[in-house]
CSV table of C-alpha atoms in Angstrom, one decimal:
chain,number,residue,atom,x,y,z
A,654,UNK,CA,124.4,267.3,85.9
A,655,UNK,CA,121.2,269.7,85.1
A,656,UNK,CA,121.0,273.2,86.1
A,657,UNK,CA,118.0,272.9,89.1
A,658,UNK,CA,115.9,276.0,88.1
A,659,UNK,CA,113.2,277.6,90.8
A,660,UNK,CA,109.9,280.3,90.0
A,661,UNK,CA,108.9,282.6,92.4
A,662,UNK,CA,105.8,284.1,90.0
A,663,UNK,CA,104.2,287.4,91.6
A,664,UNK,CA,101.4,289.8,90.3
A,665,UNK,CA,98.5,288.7,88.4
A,666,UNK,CA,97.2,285.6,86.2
A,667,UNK,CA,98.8,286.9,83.3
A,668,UNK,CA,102.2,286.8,85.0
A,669,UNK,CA,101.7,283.3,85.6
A,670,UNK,CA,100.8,282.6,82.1
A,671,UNK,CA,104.2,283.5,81.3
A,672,UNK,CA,105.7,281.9,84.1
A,673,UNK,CA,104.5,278.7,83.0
A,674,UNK,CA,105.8,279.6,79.3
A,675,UNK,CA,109.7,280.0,80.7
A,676,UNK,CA,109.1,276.9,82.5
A,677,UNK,CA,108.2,275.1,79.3
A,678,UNK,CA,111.4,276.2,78.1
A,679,UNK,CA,113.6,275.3,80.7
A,680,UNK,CA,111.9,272.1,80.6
A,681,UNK,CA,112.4,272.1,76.8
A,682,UNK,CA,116.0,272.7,77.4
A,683,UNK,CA,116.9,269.6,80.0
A,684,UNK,CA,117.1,271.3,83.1
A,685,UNK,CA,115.3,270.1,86.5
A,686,UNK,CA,112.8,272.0,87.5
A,687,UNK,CA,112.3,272.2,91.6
A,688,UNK,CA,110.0,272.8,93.9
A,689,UNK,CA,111.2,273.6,97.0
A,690,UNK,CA,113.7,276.7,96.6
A,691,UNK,CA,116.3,275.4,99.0
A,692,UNK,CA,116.9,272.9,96.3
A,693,UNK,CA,117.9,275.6,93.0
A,694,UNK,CA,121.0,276.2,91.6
A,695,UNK,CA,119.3,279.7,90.0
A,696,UNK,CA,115.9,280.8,91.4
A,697,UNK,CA,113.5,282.9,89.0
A,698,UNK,CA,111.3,285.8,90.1
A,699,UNK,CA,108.7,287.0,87.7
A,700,UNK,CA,107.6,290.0,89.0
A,701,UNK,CA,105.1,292.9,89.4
A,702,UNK,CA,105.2,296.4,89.1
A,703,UNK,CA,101.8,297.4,88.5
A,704,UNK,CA,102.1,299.6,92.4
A,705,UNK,CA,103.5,300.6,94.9
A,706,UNK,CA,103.0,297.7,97.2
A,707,UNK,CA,103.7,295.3,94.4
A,708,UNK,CA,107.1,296.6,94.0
A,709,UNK,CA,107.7,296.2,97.8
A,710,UNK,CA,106.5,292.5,97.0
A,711,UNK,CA,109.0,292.1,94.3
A,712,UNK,CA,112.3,293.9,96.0
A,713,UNK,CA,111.7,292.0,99.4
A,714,UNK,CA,111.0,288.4,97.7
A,715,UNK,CA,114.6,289.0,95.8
A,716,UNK,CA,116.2,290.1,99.1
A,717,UNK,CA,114.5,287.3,100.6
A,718,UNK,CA,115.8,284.9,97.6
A,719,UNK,CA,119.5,286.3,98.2
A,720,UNK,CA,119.3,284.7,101.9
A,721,UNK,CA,119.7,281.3,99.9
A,722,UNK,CA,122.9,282.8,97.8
A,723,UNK,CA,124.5,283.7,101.1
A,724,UNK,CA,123.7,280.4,103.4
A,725,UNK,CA,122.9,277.3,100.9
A,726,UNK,CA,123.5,276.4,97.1
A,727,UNK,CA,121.8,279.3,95.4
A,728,UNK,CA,124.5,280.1,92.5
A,729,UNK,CA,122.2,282.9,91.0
A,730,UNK,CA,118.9,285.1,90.8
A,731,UNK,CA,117.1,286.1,87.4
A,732,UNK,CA,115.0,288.7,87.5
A,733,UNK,CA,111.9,289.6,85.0
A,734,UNK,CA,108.6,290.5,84.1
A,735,UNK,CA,107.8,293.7,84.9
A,736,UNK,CA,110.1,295.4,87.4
A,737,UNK,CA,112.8,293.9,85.4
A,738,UNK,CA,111.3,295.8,82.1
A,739,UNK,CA,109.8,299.3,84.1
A,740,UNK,CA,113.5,299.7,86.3
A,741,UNK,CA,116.3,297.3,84.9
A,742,UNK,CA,118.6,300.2,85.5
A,743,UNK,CA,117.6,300.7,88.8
A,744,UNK,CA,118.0,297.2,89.6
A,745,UNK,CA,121.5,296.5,88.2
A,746,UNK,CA,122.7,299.7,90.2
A,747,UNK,CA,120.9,298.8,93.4
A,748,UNK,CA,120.4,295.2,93.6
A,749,UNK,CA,123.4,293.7,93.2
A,750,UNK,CA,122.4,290.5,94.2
A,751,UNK,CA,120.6,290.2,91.1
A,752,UNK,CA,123.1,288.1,88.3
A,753,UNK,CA,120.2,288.4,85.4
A,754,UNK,CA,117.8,290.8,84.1
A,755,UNK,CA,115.5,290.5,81.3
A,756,UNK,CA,112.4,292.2,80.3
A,757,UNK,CA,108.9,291.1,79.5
A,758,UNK,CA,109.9,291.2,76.1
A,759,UNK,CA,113.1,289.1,76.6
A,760,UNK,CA,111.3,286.0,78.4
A,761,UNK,CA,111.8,283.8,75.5
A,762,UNK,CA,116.0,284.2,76.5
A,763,UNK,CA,115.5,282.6,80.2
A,764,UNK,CA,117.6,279.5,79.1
A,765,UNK,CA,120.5,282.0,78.4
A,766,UNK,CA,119.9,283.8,81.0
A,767,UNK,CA,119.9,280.7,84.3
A,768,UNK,CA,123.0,279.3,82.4
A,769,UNK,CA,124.3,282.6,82.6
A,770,UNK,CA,123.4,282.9,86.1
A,771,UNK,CA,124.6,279.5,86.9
A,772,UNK,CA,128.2,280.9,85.8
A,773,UNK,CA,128.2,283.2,88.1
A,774,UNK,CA,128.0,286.0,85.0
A,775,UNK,CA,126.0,289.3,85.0
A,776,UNK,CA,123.5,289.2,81.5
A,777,UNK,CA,121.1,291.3,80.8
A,778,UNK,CA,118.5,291.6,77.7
A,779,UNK,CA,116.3,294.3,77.1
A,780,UNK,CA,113.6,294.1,73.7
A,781,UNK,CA,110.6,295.7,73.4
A,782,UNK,CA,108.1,294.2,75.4
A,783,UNK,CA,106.1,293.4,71.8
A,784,UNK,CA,108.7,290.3,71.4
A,785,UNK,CA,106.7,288.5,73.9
A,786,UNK,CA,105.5,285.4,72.4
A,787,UNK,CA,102.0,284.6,73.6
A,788,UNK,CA,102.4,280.9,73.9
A,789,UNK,CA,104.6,278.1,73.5
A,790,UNK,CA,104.5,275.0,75.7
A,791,UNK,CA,103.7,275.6,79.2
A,792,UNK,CA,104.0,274.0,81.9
A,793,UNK,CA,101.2,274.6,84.2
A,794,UNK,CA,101.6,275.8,87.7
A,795,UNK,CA,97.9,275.8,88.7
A,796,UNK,CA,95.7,272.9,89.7
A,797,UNK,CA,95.5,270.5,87.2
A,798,UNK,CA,91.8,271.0,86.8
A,799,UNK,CA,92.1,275.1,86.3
A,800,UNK,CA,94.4,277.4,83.9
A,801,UNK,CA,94.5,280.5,82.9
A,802,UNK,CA,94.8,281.2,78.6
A,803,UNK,CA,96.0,284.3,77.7
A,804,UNK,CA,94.3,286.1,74.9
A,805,UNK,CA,96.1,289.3,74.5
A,806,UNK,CA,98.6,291.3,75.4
A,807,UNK,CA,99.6,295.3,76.4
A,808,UNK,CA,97.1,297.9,76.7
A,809,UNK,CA,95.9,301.5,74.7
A,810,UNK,CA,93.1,302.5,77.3
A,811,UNK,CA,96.0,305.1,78.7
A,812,UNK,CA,93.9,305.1,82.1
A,813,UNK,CA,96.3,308.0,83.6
A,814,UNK,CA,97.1,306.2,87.0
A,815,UNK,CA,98.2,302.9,84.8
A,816,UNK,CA,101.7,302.3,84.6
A,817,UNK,CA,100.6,299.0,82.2
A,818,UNK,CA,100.8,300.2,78.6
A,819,UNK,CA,104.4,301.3,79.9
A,820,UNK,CA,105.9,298.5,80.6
A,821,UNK,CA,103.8,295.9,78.6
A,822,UNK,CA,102.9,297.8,74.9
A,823,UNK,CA,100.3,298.6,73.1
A,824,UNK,CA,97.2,296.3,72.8
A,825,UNK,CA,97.8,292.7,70.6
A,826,UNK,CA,95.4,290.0,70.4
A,827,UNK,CA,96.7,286.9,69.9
A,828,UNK,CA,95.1,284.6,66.8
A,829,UNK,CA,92.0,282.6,67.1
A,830,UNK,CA,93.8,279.4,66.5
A,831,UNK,CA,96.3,279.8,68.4
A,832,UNK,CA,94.2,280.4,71.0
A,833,UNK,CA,91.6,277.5,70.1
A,834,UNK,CA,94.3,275.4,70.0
A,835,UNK,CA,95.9,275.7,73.2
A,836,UNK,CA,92.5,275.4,75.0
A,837,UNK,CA,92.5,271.5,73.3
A,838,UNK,CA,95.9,271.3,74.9
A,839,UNK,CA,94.5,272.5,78.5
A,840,UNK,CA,91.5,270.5,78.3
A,841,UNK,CA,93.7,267.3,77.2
A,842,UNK,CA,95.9,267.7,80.6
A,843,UNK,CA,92.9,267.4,82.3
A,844,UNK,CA,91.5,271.3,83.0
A,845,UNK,CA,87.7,272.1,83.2
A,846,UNK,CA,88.0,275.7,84.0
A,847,UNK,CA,89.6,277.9,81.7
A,848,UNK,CA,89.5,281.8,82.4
A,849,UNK,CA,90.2,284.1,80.0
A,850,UNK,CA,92.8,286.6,80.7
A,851,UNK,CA,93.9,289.7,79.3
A,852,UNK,CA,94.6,293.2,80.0
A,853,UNK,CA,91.4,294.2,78.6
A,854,UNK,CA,89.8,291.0,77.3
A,855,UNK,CA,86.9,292.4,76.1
A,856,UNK,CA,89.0,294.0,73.6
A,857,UNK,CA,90.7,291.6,71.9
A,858,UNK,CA,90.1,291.0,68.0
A,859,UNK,CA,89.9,294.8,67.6
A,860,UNK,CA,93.0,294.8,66.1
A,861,UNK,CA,93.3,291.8,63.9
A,862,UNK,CA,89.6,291.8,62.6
A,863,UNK,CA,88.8,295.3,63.3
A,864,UNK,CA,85.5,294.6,65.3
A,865,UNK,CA,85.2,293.3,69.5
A,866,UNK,CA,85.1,289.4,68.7
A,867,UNK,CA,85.1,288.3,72.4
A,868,UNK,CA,81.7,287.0,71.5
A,869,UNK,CA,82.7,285.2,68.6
A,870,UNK,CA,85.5,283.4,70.3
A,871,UNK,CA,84.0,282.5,73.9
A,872,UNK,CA,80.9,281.2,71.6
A,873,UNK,CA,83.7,278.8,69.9
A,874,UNK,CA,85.1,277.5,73.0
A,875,UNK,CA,81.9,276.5,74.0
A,876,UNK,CA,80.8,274.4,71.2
A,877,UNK,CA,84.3,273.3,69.6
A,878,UNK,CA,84.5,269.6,69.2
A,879,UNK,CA,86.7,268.0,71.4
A,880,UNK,CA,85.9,270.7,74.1
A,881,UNK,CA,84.5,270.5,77.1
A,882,UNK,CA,84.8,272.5,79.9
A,883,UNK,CA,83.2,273.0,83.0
A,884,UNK,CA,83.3,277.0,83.6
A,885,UNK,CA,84.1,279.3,80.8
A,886,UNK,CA,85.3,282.2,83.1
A,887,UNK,CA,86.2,286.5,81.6
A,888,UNK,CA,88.0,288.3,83.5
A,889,UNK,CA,89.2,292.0,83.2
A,890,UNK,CA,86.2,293.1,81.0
A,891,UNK,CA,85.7,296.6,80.3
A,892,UNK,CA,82.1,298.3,80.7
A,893,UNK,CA,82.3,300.4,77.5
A,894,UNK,CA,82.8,297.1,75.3
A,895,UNK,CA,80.6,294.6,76.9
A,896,UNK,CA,78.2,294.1,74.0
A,897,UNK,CA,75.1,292.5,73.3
A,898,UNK,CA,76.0,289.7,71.9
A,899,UNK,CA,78.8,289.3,74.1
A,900,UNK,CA,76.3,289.0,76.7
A,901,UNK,CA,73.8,286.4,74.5
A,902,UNK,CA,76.8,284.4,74.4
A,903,UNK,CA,77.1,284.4,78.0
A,904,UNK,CA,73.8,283.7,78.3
A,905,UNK,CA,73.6,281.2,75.8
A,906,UNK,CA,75.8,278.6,77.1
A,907,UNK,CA,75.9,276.7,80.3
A,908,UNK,CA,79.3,276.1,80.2
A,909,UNK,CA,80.2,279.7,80.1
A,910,UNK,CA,80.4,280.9,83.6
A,911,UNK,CA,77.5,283.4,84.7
A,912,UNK,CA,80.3,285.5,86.1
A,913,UNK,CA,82.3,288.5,84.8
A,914,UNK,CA,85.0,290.7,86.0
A,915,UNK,CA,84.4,294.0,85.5
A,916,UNK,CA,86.3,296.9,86.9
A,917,UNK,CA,84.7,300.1,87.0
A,918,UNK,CA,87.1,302.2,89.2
A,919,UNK,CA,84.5,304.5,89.6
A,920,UNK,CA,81.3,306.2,88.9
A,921,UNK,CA,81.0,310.0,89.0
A,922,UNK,CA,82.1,311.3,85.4
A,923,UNK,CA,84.1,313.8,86.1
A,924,UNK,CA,86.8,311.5,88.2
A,925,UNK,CA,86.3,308.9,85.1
A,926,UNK,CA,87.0,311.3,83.0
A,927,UNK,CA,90.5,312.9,84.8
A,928,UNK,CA,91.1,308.9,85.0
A,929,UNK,CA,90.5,309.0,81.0
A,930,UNK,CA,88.4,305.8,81.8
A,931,UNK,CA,86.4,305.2,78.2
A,932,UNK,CA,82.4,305.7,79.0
A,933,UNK,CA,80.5,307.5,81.9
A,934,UNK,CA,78.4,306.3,84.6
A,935,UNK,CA,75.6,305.7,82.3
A,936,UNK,CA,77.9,302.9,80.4
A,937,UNK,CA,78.8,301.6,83.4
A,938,UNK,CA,74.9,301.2,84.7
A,939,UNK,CA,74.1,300.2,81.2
A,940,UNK,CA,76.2,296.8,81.0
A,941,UNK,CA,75.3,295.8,84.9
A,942,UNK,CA,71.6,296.3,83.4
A,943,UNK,CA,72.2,294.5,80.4
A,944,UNK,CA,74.1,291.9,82.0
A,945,UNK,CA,71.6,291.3,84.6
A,946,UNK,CA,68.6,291.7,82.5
A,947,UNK,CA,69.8,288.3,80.5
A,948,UNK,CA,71.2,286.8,83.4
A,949,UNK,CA,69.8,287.8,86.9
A,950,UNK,CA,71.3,285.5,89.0
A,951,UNK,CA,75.2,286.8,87.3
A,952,UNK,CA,77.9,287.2,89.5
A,953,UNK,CA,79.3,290.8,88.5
A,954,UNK,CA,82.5,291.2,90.2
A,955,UNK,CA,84.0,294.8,90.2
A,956,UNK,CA,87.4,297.1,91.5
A,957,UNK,CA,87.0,300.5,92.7
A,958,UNK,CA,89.9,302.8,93.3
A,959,UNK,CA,89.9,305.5,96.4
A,960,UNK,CA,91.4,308.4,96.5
A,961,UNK,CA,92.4,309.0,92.7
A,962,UNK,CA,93.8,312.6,92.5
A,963,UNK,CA,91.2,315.5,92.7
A,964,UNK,CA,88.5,313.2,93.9
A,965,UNK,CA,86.3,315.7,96.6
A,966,UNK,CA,84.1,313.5,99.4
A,967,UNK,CA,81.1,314.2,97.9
A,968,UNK,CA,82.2,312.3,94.8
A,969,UNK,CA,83.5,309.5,96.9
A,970,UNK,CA,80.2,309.2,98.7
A,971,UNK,CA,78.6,309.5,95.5
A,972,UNK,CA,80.6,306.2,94.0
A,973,UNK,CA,79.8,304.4,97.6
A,974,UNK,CA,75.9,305.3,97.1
A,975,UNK,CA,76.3,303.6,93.9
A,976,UNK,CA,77.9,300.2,95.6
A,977,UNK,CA,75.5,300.3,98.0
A,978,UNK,CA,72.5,300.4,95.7
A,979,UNK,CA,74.2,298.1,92.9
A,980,UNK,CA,74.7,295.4,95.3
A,981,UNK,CA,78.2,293.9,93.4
A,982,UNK,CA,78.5,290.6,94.3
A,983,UNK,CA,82.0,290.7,94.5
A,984,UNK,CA,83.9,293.8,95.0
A,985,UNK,CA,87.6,295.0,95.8
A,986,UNK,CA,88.5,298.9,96.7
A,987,UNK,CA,91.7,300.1,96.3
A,988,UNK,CA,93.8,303.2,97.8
A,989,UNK,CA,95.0,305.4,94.8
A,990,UNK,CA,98.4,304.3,94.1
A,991,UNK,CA,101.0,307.2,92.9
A,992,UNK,CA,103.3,305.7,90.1
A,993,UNK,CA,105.8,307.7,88.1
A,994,UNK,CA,105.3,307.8,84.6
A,995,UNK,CA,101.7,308.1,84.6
A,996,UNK,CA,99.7,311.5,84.2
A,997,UNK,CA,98.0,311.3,87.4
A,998,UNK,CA,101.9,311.3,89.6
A,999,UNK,CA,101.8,315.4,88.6
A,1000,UNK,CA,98.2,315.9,89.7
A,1001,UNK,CA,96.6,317.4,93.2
A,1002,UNK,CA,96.9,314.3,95.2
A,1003,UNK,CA,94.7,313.2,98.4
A,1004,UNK,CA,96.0,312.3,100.9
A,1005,UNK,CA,97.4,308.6,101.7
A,1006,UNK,CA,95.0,308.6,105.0
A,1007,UNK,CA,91.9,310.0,103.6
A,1008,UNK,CA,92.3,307.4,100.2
A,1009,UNK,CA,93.0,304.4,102.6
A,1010,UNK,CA,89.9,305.7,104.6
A,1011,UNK,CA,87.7,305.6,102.0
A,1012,UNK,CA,88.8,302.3,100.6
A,1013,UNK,CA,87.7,300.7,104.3
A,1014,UNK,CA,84.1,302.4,103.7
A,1015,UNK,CA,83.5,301.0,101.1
A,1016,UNK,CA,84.7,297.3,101.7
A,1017,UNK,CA,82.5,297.9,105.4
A,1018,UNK,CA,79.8,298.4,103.0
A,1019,UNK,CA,80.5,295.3,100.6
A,1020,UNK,CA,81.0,293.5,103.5
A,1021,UNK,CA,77.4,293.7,104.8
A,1022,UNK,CA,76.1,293.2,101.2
A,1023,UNK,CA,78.5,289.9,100.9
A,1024,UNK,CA,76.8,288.9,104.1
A,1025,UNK,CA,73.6,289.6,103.0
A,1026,UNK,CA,73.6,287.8,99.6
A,1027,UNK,CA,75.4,284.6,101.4
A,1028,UNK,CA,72.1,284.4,103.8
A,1029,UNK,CA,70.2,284.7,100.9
A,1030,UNK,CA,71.9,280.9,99.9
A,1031,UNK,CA,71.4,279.0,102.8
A,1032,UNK,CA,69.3,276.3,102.4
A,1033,UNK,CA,70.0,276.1,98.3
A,1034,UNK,CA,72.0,273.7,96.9
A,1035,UNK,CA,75.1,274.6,94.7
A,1036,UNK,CA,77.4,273.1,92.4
A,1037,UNK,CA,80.5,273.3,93.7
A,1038,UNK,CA,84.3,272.6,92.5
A,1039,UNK,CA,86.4,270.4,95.1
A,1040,UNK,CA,89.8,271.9,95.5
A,1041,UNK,CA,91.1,270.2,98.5
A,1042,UNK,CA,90.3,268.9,101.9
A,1043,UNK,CA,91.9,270.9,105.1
A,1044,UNK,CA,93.0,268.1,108.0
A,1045,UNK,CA,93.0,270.7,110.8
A,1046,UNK,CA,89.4,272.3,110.1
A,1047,UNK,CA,88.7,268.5,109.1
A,1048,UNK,CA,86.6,270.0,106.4
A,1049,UNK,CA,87.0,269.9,102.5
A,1050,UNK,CA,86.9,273.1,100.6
A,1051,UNK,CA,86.2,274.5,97.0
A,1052,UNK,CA,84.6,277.0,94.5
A,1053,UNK,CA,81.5,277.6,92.9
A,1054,UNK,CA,80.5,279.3,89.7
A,1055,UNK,CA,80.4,282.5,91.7
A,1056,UNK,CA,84.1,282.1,92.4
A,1057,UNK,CA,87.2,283.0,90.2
A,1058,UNK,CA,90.8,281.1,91.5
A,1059,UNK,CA,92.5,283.4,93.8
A,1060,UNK,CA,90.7,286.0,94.2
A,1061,UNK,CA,87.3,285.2,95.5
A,1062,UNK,CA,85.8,283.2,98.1
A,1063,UNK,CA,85.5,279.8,99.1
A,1064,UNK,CA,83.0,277.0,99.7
A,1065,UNK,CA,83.9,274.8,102.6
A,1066,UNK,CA,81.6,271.7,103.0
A,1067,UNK,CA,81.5,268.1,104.8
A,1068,UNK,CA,81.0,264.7,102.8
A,1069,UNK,CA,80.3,261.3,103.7
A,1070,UNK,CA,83.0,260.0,101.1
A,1071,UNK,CA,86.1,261.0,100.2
A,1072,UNK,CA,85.8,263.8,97.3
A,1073,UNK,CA,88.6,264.2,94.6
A,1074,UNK,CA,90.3,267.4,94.2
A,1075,UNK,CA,89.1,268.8,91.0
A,1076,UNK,CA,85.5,267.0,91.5
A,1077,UNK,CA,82.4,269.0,90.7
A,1078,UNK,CA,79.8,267.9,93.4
A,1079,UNK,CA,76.4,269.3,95.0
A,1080,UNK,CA,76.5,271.4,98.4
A,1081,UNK,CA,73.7,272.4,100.1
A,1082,UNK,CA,74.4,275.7,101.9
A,1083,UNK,CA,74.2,276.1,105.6
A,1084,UNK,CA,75.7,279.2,106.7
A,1085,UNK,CA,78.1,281.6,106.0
A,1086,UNK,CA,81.5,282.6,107.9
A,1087,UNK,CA,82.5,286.0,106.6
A,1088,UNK,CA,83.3,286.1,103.4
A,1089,UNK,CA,82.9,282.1,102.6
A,1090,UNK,CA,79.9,279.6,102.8
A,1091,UNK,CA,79.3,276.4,104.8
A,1092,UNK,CA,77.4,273.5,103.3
A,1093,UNK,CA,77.6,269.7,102.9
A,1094,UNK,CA,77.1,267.3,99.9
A,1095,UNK,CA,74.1,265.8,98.9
């Protein structure tokens, strides 16, 4: 009988990129994957690390996992990603109800490591997080007619309250045909949207090619034969490397999403410059301008942090003037998180109410401009991307260009017929409920 393998996957797209790598292993290997967790013989959790609350996330959904162990069929737990690789000493001594650890690096041994498990025997493997292989055959955990394709991997930016480069390396782009050639995989299983993920996407090629070739790729995904996605979508894209042709491209291509995420974290130079954040806030202001000035109906989307160590309340209200006038169409504040390892644990910290304070000022404030933008749509008709129909609400519900998976908001909308999941259809708006728009087909 086949081991019956279960994947808790926590943290960001990325995570779930190599979630669905392990996956294709297992699967490679003959065991059953399952569902529903009641069902496993060994349960996976992929987790985060990246803060504080993250690692709450991670600690309680093992705890949580163990309940299984202790009342049902659960044999064993396997821990990774990347509280396995930031405190695999911490977790061996603390969590005993963990049988296997490995590290980012050591995903590639999660075959040995659920048989392991399954015996009832403690392994742990622990490489440098460099030996994790970028691809392999997944198996796909999102909606058939989304994925996520990862680009690169690790980080050099060094922000100083970023535990990443830590746990995950230095920055590596993965090769262009590599890539290229699992998006003809993804779009041949049936996906239309493809985001681009990374740590800092807008970096990769650097290292292989010696130049940003973000451009060069996203324009090659949009015209490759055999190609032919819906939505082209970037996230994590860093001001200070947005280039022009970058933004041609975007420009250039309908099926290349007028969307970008862009984290800024702030604005006032000297707190980007104690963050060692690469540009000012004339780069900043300079790819929003450049961006919009090709595209003006773009949908920038943007992460601010709160709170970051030494950061006075004039140069908070400065960087909520700047939200206020820059009207972000989508936008996410942050409270300072305090992570060990990083330069900015040792420096004069604010304090946890004042950062969490500030955080609620400015989503009050992107709040309002949400609002404001959605009012602005009523009455326009949108293209919209089905993703499911909700019996109690009695209403179906989906995502526009404007949207990424996950994070942003949603479009809910009547229909006359009965709409596929995965269908791209016209809604006309006609109102707005907080953060999410009402409409119907036409």
């Amino acid at each position: 009988m086949s081991i019956k393998v279960g994947f808790v996957s926590l943290g960001c797209p990325k995570n779930t990129c190599d979630t669905e790598v392990m996956l294709g292993l297992i699967n490679e290997a003959g065991m059953e994957i399952v569902e529903e967790d009641i069902y496993a013989d060994v349960m996976v959790i992929n987790t985060c690390a990246f803060i504080q609350s993250a690692k709450e996330e991670a600690i309680e959904t093992i705890l949580d996992v163990n309940y299984l162990k202790e009342h049902h069929n659960l044999k064993g737990i396997v821990v990774t990603g990347c509280l396995a690789t930031r405190y695999a000493k911490d977790i061996e001594k603390n969590l005993p109800e963990v049988d296997a650890i490995l590290s980012a690096g050591d995903e590639g041994k999660i075959c040995e490591a659920v048989e392991a498990a399954y015996r009832g025997e403690k392994y742990i493997s622990f490489s440098p997080t460099e030996n994790l292989a970028f691809g392999g055959d997944r198996v796909v955990t999102t909606p058939e007619y989304t994925a996520y394709l990862k680009i690169a991997e690790g980080c050099d930016n060094r922000c100083a309250y970023c535990s990443i480069p830590n746990i995950r390396g230095k920055f590596r782009s993965r090769e262009e045909e590599d890539i290229v050639a699992e998006a003809h995989t993804l779009f041949d299983l049936g996906v239309r949207e493809l985001c681009l993920v990374a740590q800092d996407t807008t970096r990769w090629g650097l290292d292989l090619y010696g130049e940003y070739r973000l451009d060069k790729l996203v324009e090659r995904l949009a015209t490759e034969e055999g190609l032919g996605f819906k939505w082209i979508r970037l996230l994590y894209c860093y001001p200070d490397k947005i280039t022009d042709s970058l933004i041609d491209v975007m420009a250039k291509y309908k099926n290349v999403a007028k969307y970008i995420d862009m984290p800024i974290q702030h604005i006032n130079d000297r707190v980007l410059s104690v963050m060692n954040r690469h540009g000012g806030s004339e780069v900043i202001k300079s790819a929003v301008r450049r961006l919009r000035a090709k595209m003006p109906d773009i949908t920038i989307r943007t992460t601010v942090i709160t709170g970051f160590p030494t950061e006075t309340a004039e140069e908070f209200y400065e960087m909520l003037d700047f939200v206020k006038e820059t009207r972000f169409s989508r936008l996410g504040a942050f409270p300072y998180s305090r992570e060990e390892g990083t330069p900015a644990y040792d420096m004069k910290q604010v304090s946890v109410k004042n950062r969490e304070k500030r955080a609620d000022a400015i989503m009050e404030a992107q709040h309002d401009i949400h609002a404001e933008n959605n009012e602005k749509l009523i009455g326009k008709t949108i293209e919209v991307l089905s993703e499911g129909y909700d019996p109690v609400a009695e209403t179906y519900f989906g995502r526009s260009e404007m949207d990424a998976p996950d994070i942003d908001s949603k479009v809910y909308f009547s229909a006359k017929r009965r709409i596929r999941d995965g269908e791209f259809i016209k809604v006309e708006i006609t109102g707005s409920l907080d953060y999410d728009l009402i409409g119907k087909q036409i």
